[in-house]
Amino acid sequence: MSRRLVPLRIPSGWAVVFNIFVAFDDDEPITSHDADAYLSDDILSIERMAFSGDHWTRHPSDWLLDLSWSDPGRVEGEYVLKALRGGWDEPTAGFRSRSRRAVQQAIDLTFEMIADGCGVEELSEAYRRLG
């Protein structure tokens, strides 16, 4: 069975690098087939981009959103959203939930807060309040 992607409100200036963030209802059991197909280390990656003369680029110190599953390929686990400013070695704001709706809310909140100029610490606090 093919699943539909979770609808996301991605503002201009952001690029989806990959996306297999599919819709599971929060009360729907996830099958082992679905877990194999959709619950991995690489569910969603979105990068903030800037237009530089004649092409789009990602500045190494800009934002990156990464969504993964805490126990790849297995029904057990939860979504793990990370918002990084800069590279993977930089501090991260993180949000965890089994609910795709909660993850959607966290992604929307992330875009809003970044547009307002917040940093990793403020975003981390907002994730704590959301969770």
PDB file of C-alpha atoms in Angstrom:
ATOM      1  CA  MET A   1       0.000   0.000   0.000  1.00  0.00           C
ATOM      2  CA  SER A   2       1.320   3.404  -0.967  1.00  0.00           C
ATOM      3  CA  ARG A   3       1.182   6.133   1.658  1.00  0.00           C
ATOM      4  CA  ARG A   4       0.641   9.842   1.102  1.00  0.00           C
ATOM      5  CA  LEU A   5       3.247  12.334   2.241  1.00  0.00           C
ATOM      6  CA  VAL A   6       2.520  14.450   5.299  1.00  0.00           C
ATOM      7  CA  PRO A   7       1.560  17.953   4.104  1.00  0.00           C
ATOM      8  CA  LEU A   8       4.160  20.497   5.204  1.00  0.00           C
ATOM      9  CA  ARG A   9       4.135  24.293   5.026  1.00  0.00           C
ATOM     10  CA  ILE A  10       7.652  25.019   3.847  1.00  0.00           C
ATOM     11  CA  PRO A  11       8.450  28.707   3.359  1.00  0.00           C
ATOM     12  CA  SER A  12      10.335  30.006   0.350  1.00  0.00           C
ATOM     13  CA  GLY A  13      14.081  29.877   0.679  1.00  0.00           C
ATOM     14  CA  TRP A  14      14.085  26.283   1.925  1.00  0.00           C
ATOM     15  CA  ALA A  15      14.850  23.155  -0.104  1.00  0.00           C
ATOM     16  CA  VAL A  16      13.628  19.631   0.552  1.00  0.00           C
ATOM     17  CA  VAL A  17      16.620  17.347   0.051  1.00  0.00           C
ATOM     18  CA  PHE A  18      14.634  14.150   0.606  1.00  0.00           C
ATOM     19  CA  ASN A  19      11.203  13.285   1.986  1.00  0.00           C
ATOM     20  CA  ILE A  20       9.552   9.995   2.925  1.00  0.00           C
ATOM     21  CA  PHE A  21       7.581  11.508   5.850  1.00  0.00           C
ATOM     22  CA  VAL A  22       4.329   9.680   5.217  1.00  0.00           C
ATOM     23  CA  ALA A  23       1.005   9.961   7.008  1.00  0.00           C
ATOM     24  CA  PHE A  24       0.199   7.372   9.646  1.00  0.00           C
ATOM     25  CA  ASP A  25      -2.838   8.180  11.741  1.00  0.00           C
ATOM     26  CA  ASP A  26      -1.856   8.460  15.397  1.00  0.00           C
ATOM     27  CA  ASP A  27      -4.258   5.641  16.319  1.00  0.00           C
ATOM     28  CA  GLU A  28      -3.338   3.436  13.336  1.00  0.00           C
ATOM     29  CA  PRO A  29      -0.977   0.531  13.966  1.00  0.00           C
ATOM     30  CA  ILE A  30       2.223   0.707  11.939  1.00  0.00           C
ATOM     31  CA  THR A  31       2.940  -2.556  10.122  1.00  0.00           C
ATOM     32  CA  SER A  32       6.388  -4.101   9.840  1.00  0.00           C
ATOM     33  CA  HIS A  33       6.211  -3.453   6.062  1.00  0.00           C
ATOM     34  CA  ASP A  34       5.559   0.264   6.708  1.00  0.00           C
ATOM     35  CA  ALA A  35       8.387   0.369   9.237  1.00  0.00           C
ATOM     36  CA  ASP A  36      10.805  -1.125   6.705  1.00  0.00           C
ATOM     37  CA  ALA A  37       9.684   1.272   3.976  1.00  0.00           C
ATOM     38  CA  TYR A  38       9.268   4.552   5.858  1.00  0.00           C
ATOM     39  CA  LEU A  39      10.845   4.549   9.328  1.00  0.00           C
ATOM     40  CA  SER A  40      14.548   5.096   8.807  1.00  0.00           C
ATOM     41  CA  ASP A  41      17.473   7.320   9.712  1.00  0.00           C
ATOM     42  CA  ASP A  42      16.581   9.431   6.687  1.00  0.00           C
ATOM     43  CA  ILE A  43      12.919  10.463   6.657  1.00  0.00           C
ATOM     44  CA  LEU A  44      13.110  14.173   5.878  1.00  0.00           C
ATOM     45  CA  SER A  45      15.855  16.710   5.273  1.00  0.00           C
ATOM     46  CA  ILE A  46      15.202  20.403   4.655  1.00  0.00           C
ATOM     47  CA  GLU A  47      17.915  23.039   4.227  1.00  0.00           C
ATOM     48  CA  ARG A  48      17.727  26.815   4.193  1.00  0.00           C
ATOM     49  CA  MET A  49      19.044  28.136   0.893  1.00  0.00           C
ATOM     50  CA  ALA A  50      20.121  31.490  -0.461  1.00  0.00           C
ATOM     51  CA  PHE A  51      20.244  32.713  -4.042  1.00  0.00           C
ATOM     52  CA  SER A  52      23.785  33.635  -4.979  1.00  0.00           C
ATOM     53  CA  GLY A  53      23.949  35.401  -8.328  1.00  0.00           C
ATOM     54  CA  ASP A  54      22.804  32.642 -10.654  1.00  0.00           C
ATOM     55  CA  HIS A  55      22.269  29.624  -8.377  1.00  0.00           C
ATOM     56  CA  TRP A  56      20.989  28.478  -4.991  1.00  0.00           C
ATOM     57  CA  THR A  57      23.460  27.545  -2.273  1.00  0.00           C
ATOM     58  CA  ARG A  58      23.400  26.480   1.344  1.00  0.00           C
ATOM     59  CA  HIS A  59      25.644  28.502   3.594  1.00  0.00           C
ATOM     60  CA  PRO A  60      27.563  26.164   5.941  1.00  0.00           C
ATOM     61  CA  SER A  61      26.439  28.133   9.021  1.00  0.00           C
ATOM     62  CA  ASP A  62      22.746  28.180   8.110  1.00  0.00           C
ATOM     63  CA  TRP A  63      19.861  25.992   9.287  1.00  0.00           C
ATOM     64  CA  LEU A  64      19.167  22.337   8.514  1.00  0.00           C
ATOM     65  CA  LEU A  65      16.150  20.277   9.645  1.00  0.00           C
ATOM     66  CA  ASP A  66      16.521  16.514   9.867  1.00  0.00           C
ATOM     67  CA  LEU A  67      13.806  13.977  10.708  1.00  0.00           C
ATOM     68  CA  SER A  68      14.608  10.364  11.509  1.00  0.00           C
ATOM     69  CA  TRP A  69      13.147   7.403  13.416  1.00  0.00           C
ATOM     70  CA  SER A  70      14.819   6.431  16.672  1.00  0.00           C
ATOM     71  CA  ASP A  71      14.753   2.694  15.930  1.00  0.00           C
ATOM     72  CA  PRO A  72      15.088   2.455  12.131  1.00  0.00           C
ATOM     73  CA  GLY A  73      13.018  -0.202  10.406  1.00  0.00           C
ATOM     74  CA  ARG A  74      11.192  -1.206  13.585  1.00  0.00           C
ATOM     75  CA  VAL A  75       7.692  -0.350  14.753  1.00  0.00           C
ATOM     76  CA  GLU A  76       9.007   0.575  18.193  1.00  0.00           C
ATOM     77  CA  GLY A  77      10.523   4.010  18.398  1.00  0.00           C
ATOM     78  CA  GLU A  78       9.596   7.593  17.716  1.00  0.00           C
ATOM     79  CA  TYR A  79      10.290  10.452  15.355  1.00  0.00           C
ATOM     80  CA  VAL A  80      13.392  12.502  16.109  1.00  0.00           C
ATOM     81  CA  LEU A  81      13.450  16.044  14.698  1.00  0.00           C
ATOM     82  CA  LYS A  82      16.725  17.934  14.835  1.00  0.00           C
ATOM     83  CA  ALA A  83      17.230  21.573  13.953  1.00  0.00           C
ATOM     84  CA  LEU A  84      20.879  22.428  13.449  1.00  0.00           C
ATOM     85  CA  ARG A  85      22.490  25.733  12.755  1.00  0.00           C
ATOM     86  CA  GLY A  86      25.669  24.983  10.909  1.00  0.00           C
ATOM     87  CA  GLY A  87      27.084  21.483  10.639  1.00  0.00           C
ATOM     88  CA  TRP A  88      26.376  18.234  12.415  1.00  0.00           C
ATOM     89  CA  ASP A  89      28.990  19.057  15.063  1.00  0.00           C
ATOM     90  CA  GLU A  90      27.105  22.167  16.192  1.00  0.00           C
ATOM     91  CA  PRO A  91      24.516  22.330  19.007  1.00  0.00           C
ATOM     92  CA  THR A  92      21.144  20.916  18.079  1.00  0.00           C
ATOM     93  CA  ALA A  93      17.559  21.615  19.084  1.00  0.00           C
ATOM     94  CA  GLY A  94      15.663  18.343  19.249  1.00  0.00           C
ATOM     95  CA  PHE A  95      12.065  17.197  19.442  1.00  0.00           C
ATOM     96  CA  ARG A  96      10.865  13.594  19.900  1.00  0.00           C
ATOM     97  CA  SER A  97       7.377  12.136  19.484  1.00  0.00           C
ATOM     98  CA  ARG A  98       5.527   9.116  18.112  1.00  0.00           C
ATOM     99  CA  SER A  99       2.846  11.485  16.811  1.00  0.00           C
ATOM    100  CA  ARG A 100       3.266  12.706  13.243  1.00  0.00           C
ATOM    101  CA  ARG A 101       0.864  15.560  14.052  1.00  0.00           C
ATOM    102  CA  ALA A 102       3.125  16.693  16.898  1.00  0.00           C
ATOM    103  CA  VAL A 103       6.092  16.532  14.508  1.00  0.00           C
ATOM    104  CA  GLN A 104       4.165  18.617  11.947  1.00  0.00           C
ATOM    105  CA  GLN A 105       3.531  21.214  14.666  1.00  0.00           C
ATOM    106  CA  ALA A 106       7.209  21.187  15.643  1.00  0.00           C
ATOM    107  CA  ILE A 107       8.268  21.701  12.009  1.00  0.00           C
ATOM    108  CA  ASP A 108       5.825  24.620  11.607  1.00  0.00           C
ATOM    109  CA  LEU A 109       7.078  26.127  14.876  1.00  0.00           C
ATOM    110  CA  THR A 110      10.672  25.731  13.702  1.00  0.00           C
ATOM    111  CA  PHE A 111      10.074  27.700  10.513  1.00  0.00           C
ATOM    112  CA  GLU A 112       8.230  30.446  12.438  1.00  0.00           C
ATOM    113  CA  MET A 113      10.927  30.806  15.078  1.00  0.00           C
ATOM    114  CA  ILE A 114      13.809  30.779  12.592  1.00  0.00           C
ATOM    115  CA  ALA A 115      12.025  33.493  10.578  1.00  0.00           C
ATOM    116  CA  ASP A 116      11.862  35.516  13.817  1.00  0.00           C
ATOM    117  CA  GLY A 117      15.635  35.152  14.243  1.00  0.00           C
ATOM    118  CA  CYS A 118      15.741  32.733  17.163  1.00  0.00           C
ATOM    119  CA  GLY A 119      18.727  30.574  17.979  1.00  0.00           C
ATOM    120  CA  VAL A 120      19.160  26.935  18.956  1.00  0.00           C
ATOM    121  CA  GLU A 121      18.583  27.586  22.672  1.00  0.00           C
ATOM    122  CA  GLU A 122      15.275  29.388  22.128  1.00  0.00           C
ATOM    123  CA  LEU A 123      14.126  26.677  19.747  1.00  0.00           C
ATOM    124  CA  SER A 124      15.082  23.973  22.267  1.00  0.00           C
ATOM    125  CA  GLU A 125      12.953  25.690  24.914  1.00  0.00           C
ATOM    126  CA  ALA A 126      10.007  25.959  22.510  1.00  0.00           C
ATOM    127  CA  TYR A 127      10.306  22.216  21.733  1.00  0.00           C
ATOM    128  CA  ARG A 128      10.214  21.445  25.478  1.00  0.00           C
ATOM    129  CA  ARG A 129       6.999  23.457  25.841  1.00  0.00           C
ATOM    130  CA  LEU A 130       5.476  21.763  22.787  1.00  0.00           C
ATOM    131  CA  GLY A 131       6.324  18.245  23.970  1.00  0.00           C
TER     132      GLY A 131
END
